[in-house]
Amino acid sequence: QMLAVKETSKAIADLVEAGHTVAVAHGNGPQVGMIQNAFAAYCRQEPSADVMPLSMCVAMSQGYIGYDLQNALKEELLNRGLQQGVATVLTQVVVEGDDPAFQHPTKPIGAFMSKEEAEKMAREKGWHIAEDAGRGWRRCVASPKPKAIVEIETIRTLMEAGQVVIGCGGGGIPVYRTEGNHLKGAGAVIDKDFASELLAESLDADALIILTAVEKVAINFGKPDQKWLDHLTPEEARQYEAEGQFAPGSMLPKVQAAVKFAASKPGRTALITLLEKAKDGIAGKTGTAVSM
């Protein structure tokens, strides 16, 4: 993780150095699963201990990933003579308690397993399991749609003060409203791409950049007639989605988030590209741009 955030910080610092106002969101798929596994192991040793709610595991992952990321990013900015502050905001994201996603867990978390290991965990712990984009088997939990960001005014105020903000980590801590003003943690993980899109819309950003493991979006991915895409309109993207071109749990939510943002207001553009190519992507040299 330390090596990963060091490389990530270079890409983010490029954007800050170019004069952009930047908010950063990130995933937590492996980490939140590891945290929950650690507490599960502790509960086996201490039968009186409570199982740690998934919402609290998300909060913990936000804290320690944010710590590593803000530390590395601040160091990179100072090395370039840039004085912007960097702050992590523990972010709650409101979901609906009756979201159908709670009945159909689809979000992969935790370590990759063989099919045999995954089936064993399903039998012993009642986990929902699924293959994750051909990379192995993982536990799946509910992934409800994000509806509102509780700390959005805090994030906005920090950004207006010139700070780089790390928020909505891991898709945000999932909460739903109960009676009065109480927010209760939900046993779920919100998709980081949908949370990032909501953050971008809520901040009235002009660009949403989704950094991933490929330089561009492709159709017929991995096939002899694979084609990389430089630009997509929301309509084209929806057509490709209907054809099943984008893998669920992998490229599909990225494309869906990009389409939602690009279609939300005239002049907004979403970009999907490789982490190391963020600067070139903004300059229009690479990546897949999604716009009206």
Short mmCIF file of C-alpha atoms in Angstrom, two decimals, residues 5-208:
data_model
loop_
_atom_site.label_atom_id
_atom_site.label_comp_id
_atom_site.label_asym_id
_atom_site.label_seq_id
_atom_site.Cartn_x
_atom_site.Cartn_y
_atom_site.Cartn_z
CA VAL A 5 0.07 5.52 -2.63
CA LYS A 6 3.51 6.87 -3.53
CA GLU A 7 2.82 6.25 -7.23
CA THR A 8 -0.76 7.48 -6.91
CA SER A 9 0.45 10.70 -5.28
CA LYS A 10 2.61 11.53 -8.29
CA ALA A 11 -0.41 11.37 -10.59
CA ILE A 12 -2.53 13.50 -8.23
CA ALA A 13 0.27 16.02 -7.71
CA ASP A 14 0.52 16.43 -11.50
CA LEU A 15 -3.09 17.66 -11.50
CA VAL A 16 -2.57 20.00 -8.53
CA GLU A 17 0.62 21.36 -10.10
CA ALA A 18 -1.32 22.08 -13.30
CA GLY A 19 -3.67 24.32 -11.29
CA HIS A 20 -6.66 22.02 -10.90
CA THR A 21 -8.76 21.93 -7.74
CA VAL A 22 -8.73 18.29 -6.71
CA ALA A 23 -10.81 15.98 -4.53
CA VAL A 24 -9.73 12.36 -4.26
CA ALA A 25 -11.81 9.26 -3.64
CA HIS A 26 -10.47 5.71 -3.46
CA GLY A 27 -11.49 2.10 -3.14
CA ASN A 28 -11.03 -0.26 -0.20
CA GLY A 29 -11.98 -3.67 -1.60
CA PRO A 30 -9.06 -5.69 -0.22
CA GLN A 31 -8.64 -3.63 2.96
CA VAL A 32 -12.20 -3.68 4.28
CA GLY A 33 -12.31 -7.43 3.85
CA MET A 34 -8.99 -7.84 5.67
CA ILE A 35 -10.22 -5.69 8.55
CA GLN A 36 -13.39 -7.72 8.89
CA ASN A 37 -11.44 -10.98 8.70
CA ALA A 38 -9.11 -9.76 11.46
CA PHE A 39 -12.03 -8.99 13.76
CA ALA A 40 -13.66 -12.30 12.89
CA ALA A 41 -10.45 -14.07 13.91
CA TYR A 42 -10.42 -12.10 17.18
CA CYS A 43 -14.02 -13.10 17.88
CA ARG A 44 -13.04 -16.76 17.57
CA GLN A 45 -10.41 -16.20 20.27
CA GLU A 46 -12.67 -14.05 22.46
CA PRO A 47 -16.22 -15.45 22.32
CA SER A 48 -17.55 -12.48 24.33
CA ALA A 49 -16.43 -9.99 21.65
CA ASP A 50 -18.96 -8.49 19.26
CA VAL A 51 -18.66 -8.88 15.53
CA MET A 52 -17.44 -5.59 14.04
CA PRO A 53 -20.17 -4.06 11.81
CA LEU A 54 -19.16 -3.68 8.17
CA SER A 55 -19.84 0.08 8.32
CA MET A 56 -17.19 0.43 11.04
CA CYS A 57 -14.77 -1.66 9.01
CA VAL A 58 -15.29 0.81 6.14
CA ALA A 59 -14.59 3.69 8.53
CA MET A 60 -11.35 2.05 9.66
CA SER A 61 -10.27 1.52 6.07
CA GLN A 62 -10.97 5.18 5.29
CA GLY A 63 -8.79 6.19 8.20
CA TYR A 64 -5.71 4.17 7.49
CA ILE A 65 -5.79 4.44 3.69
CA GLY A 66 -6.41 8.18 4.05
CA TYR A 67 -3.48 8.47 6.45
CA ASP A 68 -1.12 6.77 4.00
CA LEU A 69 -2.46 8.72 1.03
CA GLN A 70 -2.46 12.19 2.61
CA ASN A 71 1.02 11.59 3.99
CA ALA A 72 2.44 10.53 0.62
CA LEU A 73 0.60 13.27 -1.29
CA LYS A 74 1.72 16.02 1.08
CA GLU A 75 5.31 14.83 0.73
CA GLU A 76 5.06 14.82 -3.08
CA LEU A 77 3.53 18.33 -3.13
CA LEU A 78 6.24 19.71 -0.83
CA ASN A 79 8.93 18.10 -3.00
CA ARG A 80 7.51 20.15 -5.89
CA GLY A 81 7.39 23.35 -3.85
CA LEU A 82 3.60 23.27 -3.52
CA GLN A 83 2.09 24.30 -0.19
CA GLN A 84 -1.46 22.95 -0.45
CA GLY A 85 -2.73 21.18 2.62
CA VAL A 86 -4.10 17.65 2.30
CA ALA A 87 -6.90 16.40 4.56
CA THR A 88 -8.85 13.15 4.83
CA VAL A 89 -12.52 13.52 5.74
CA LEU A 90 -14.18 10.45 7.25
CA THR A 91 -17.22 10.49 5.02
CA GLN A 92 -20.67 9.03 5.61
CA VAL A 93 -22.80 8.35 2.55
CA VAL A 94 -26.55 7.91 2.86
CA VAL A 95 -28.19 4.88 1.28
CA GLU A 96 -31.80 3.73 1.39
CA GLY A 97 -32.62 0.96 3.84
CA ASP A 98 -34.98 -0.66 1.34
CA ASP A 99 -32.49 -0.61 -1.56
CA PRO A 100 -32.96 -3.88 -3.52
CA ALA A 101 -29.17 -4.38 -3.38
CA PHE A 102 -29.51 -5.65 0.18
CA GLN A 103 -31.35 -8.67 -1.21
CA HIS A 104 -28.74 -9.35 -3.91
CA PRO A 105 -25.13 -8.93 -2.66
CA THR A 106 -22.78 -8.25 -5.60
CA LYS A 107 -19.84 -6.16 -4.30
CA PRO A 108 -16.58 -8.15 -4.00
CA ILE A 109 -14.47 -7.50 -0.90
CA GLY A 110 -11.50 -9.16 0.78
CA ALA A 111 -8.88 -11.53 -0.51
CA PHE A 112 -9.09 -13.55 -3.71
CA MET A 113 -9.77 -17.25 -3.14
CA SER A 114 -9.85 -20.41 -5.19
CA LYS A 115 -13.28 -21.76 -6.02
CA GLU A 116 -12.82 -24.51 -3.42
CA GLU A 117 -11.88 -22.01 -0.69
CA ALA A 118 -14.79 -19.75 -1.59
CA GLU A 119 -17.29 -22.61 -1.50
CA LYS A 120 -15.94 -23.67 1.89
CA MET A 121 -16.49 -20.13 3.28
CA ALA A 122 -19.99 -20.08 1.81
CA ARG A 123 -20.83 -23.34 3.57
CA GLU A 124 -19.23 -22.43 6.89
CA LYS A 125 -20.06 -18.72 7.17
CA GLY A 126 -23.01 -18.26 4.87
CA TRP A 127 -21.06 -15.85 2.67
CA HIS A 128 -22.28 -14.87 -0.76
CA ILE A 129 -19.44 -15.61 -3.20
CA ALA A 130 -18.80 -14.81 -6.85
CA GLU A 131 -16.03 -14.86 -9.41
CA ASP A 132 -14.48 -11.41 -9.82
CA ALA A 133 -13.73 -10.61 -13.48
CA GLY A 134 -11.77 -13.83 -14.00
CA ARG A 135 -9.26 -12.97 -11.26
CA GLY A 136 -10.52 -15.40 -8.60
CA TRP A 137 -13.38 -15.83 -6.15
CA ARG A 138 -14.28 -13.31 -3.46
CA ARG A 139 -16.90 -12.65 -0.83
CA CYS A 140 -19.75 -10.42 -2.03
CA VAL A 141 -21.75 -7.97 0.09
CA ALA A 142 -24.60 -5.59 -0.68
CA SER A 143 -23.77 -2.51 -2.77
CA PRO A 144 -26.63 0.01 -2.46
CA LYS A 145 -26.67 3.20 -4.51
CA PRO A 146 -25.33 6.34 -2.79
CA LYS A 147 -27.95 9.06 -2.31
CA ALA A 148 -26.26 11.88 -0.36
CA ILE A 149 -22.89 12.74 1.18
CA VAL A 150 -23.29 13.77 4.82
CA GLU A 151 -20.01 15.72 5.07
CA ILE A 152 -20.28 17.46 1.67
CA GLU A 153 -20.24 20.97 3.15
CA THR A 154 -17.07 20.14 5.10
CA ILE A 155 -15.42 18.86 1.93
CA ARG A 156 -16.55 21.90 -0.05
CA THR A 157 -15.29 24.34 2.61
CA LEU A 158 -11.87 22.70 2.70
CA MET A 159 -11.58 22.80 -1.08
CA GLU A 160 -12.60 26.45 -1.21
CA ALA A 161 -9.75 27.07 1.24
CA GLY A 162 -7.31 25.55 -1.26
CA GLN A 163 -6.98 22.13 0.38
CA VAL A 164 -6.76 18.80 -1.43
CA VAL A 165 -9.47 16.63 0.11
CA ILE A 166 -9.55 12.85 0.33
CA GLY A 167 -13.17 11.85 0.82
CA CYS A 168 -15.74 9.11 0.21
CA GLY A 169 -13.01 6.51 0.76
CA GLY A 170 -14.16 3.03 -0.11
CA GLY A 171 -17.40 4.50 -1.42
CA GLY A 172 -18.12 6.16 1.92
CA ILE A 173 -19.33 4.76 5.24
CA PRO A 174 -22.82 3.46 4.36
CA VAL A 175 -25.53 4.86 6.63
CA TYR A 176 -29.29 5.16 6.45
CA ARG A 177 -31.64 7.49 8.25
CA THR A 178 -33.80 6.18 11.08
CA GLU A 179 -36.09 8.20 13.34
CA GLY A 180 -35.18 11.83 13.88
CA ASN A 181 -31.66 12.79 12.88
CA HIS A 182 -30.03 9.46 13.68
CA LEU A 183 -27.81 7.79 11.07
CA LYS A 184 -27.34 4.04 11.41
CA GLY A 185 -24.50 2.10 9.79
CA ALA A 186 -25.50 -0.32 7.03
CA GLY A 187 -23.96 -3.74 6.39
CA ALA A 188 -22.79 -2.88 2.90
CA VAL A 189 -20.01 -1.45 0.76
CA ILE A 190 -20.90 1.34 -1.66
CA ASP A 191 -19.29 1.18 -5.09
CA LYS A 192 -16.41 3.68 -5.16
CA ASP A 193 -17.16 4.75 -8.73
CA PHE A 194 -20.78 5.67 -7.97
CA ALA A 195 -19.72 7.46 -4.78
CA SER A 196 -17.04 9.37 -6.70
CA GLU A 197 -19.63 10.39 -9.28
CA LEU A 198 -21.96 11.64 -6.56
CA LEU A 199 -19.07 13.56 -4.98
CA ALA A 200 -18.20 15.15 -8.34
CA GLU A 201 -21.82 16.16 -8.96
CA SER A 202 -22.24 17.48 -5.42
CA LEU A 203 -19.13 19.66 -5.79
CA ASP A 204 -20.27 20.87 -9.25
CA ALA A 205 -17.01 19.61 -10.72
CA ASP A 206 -16.36 19.93 -14.43
CA ALA A 207 -14.42 16.65 -14.69
CA LEU A 208 -14.61 13.20 -13.13
#
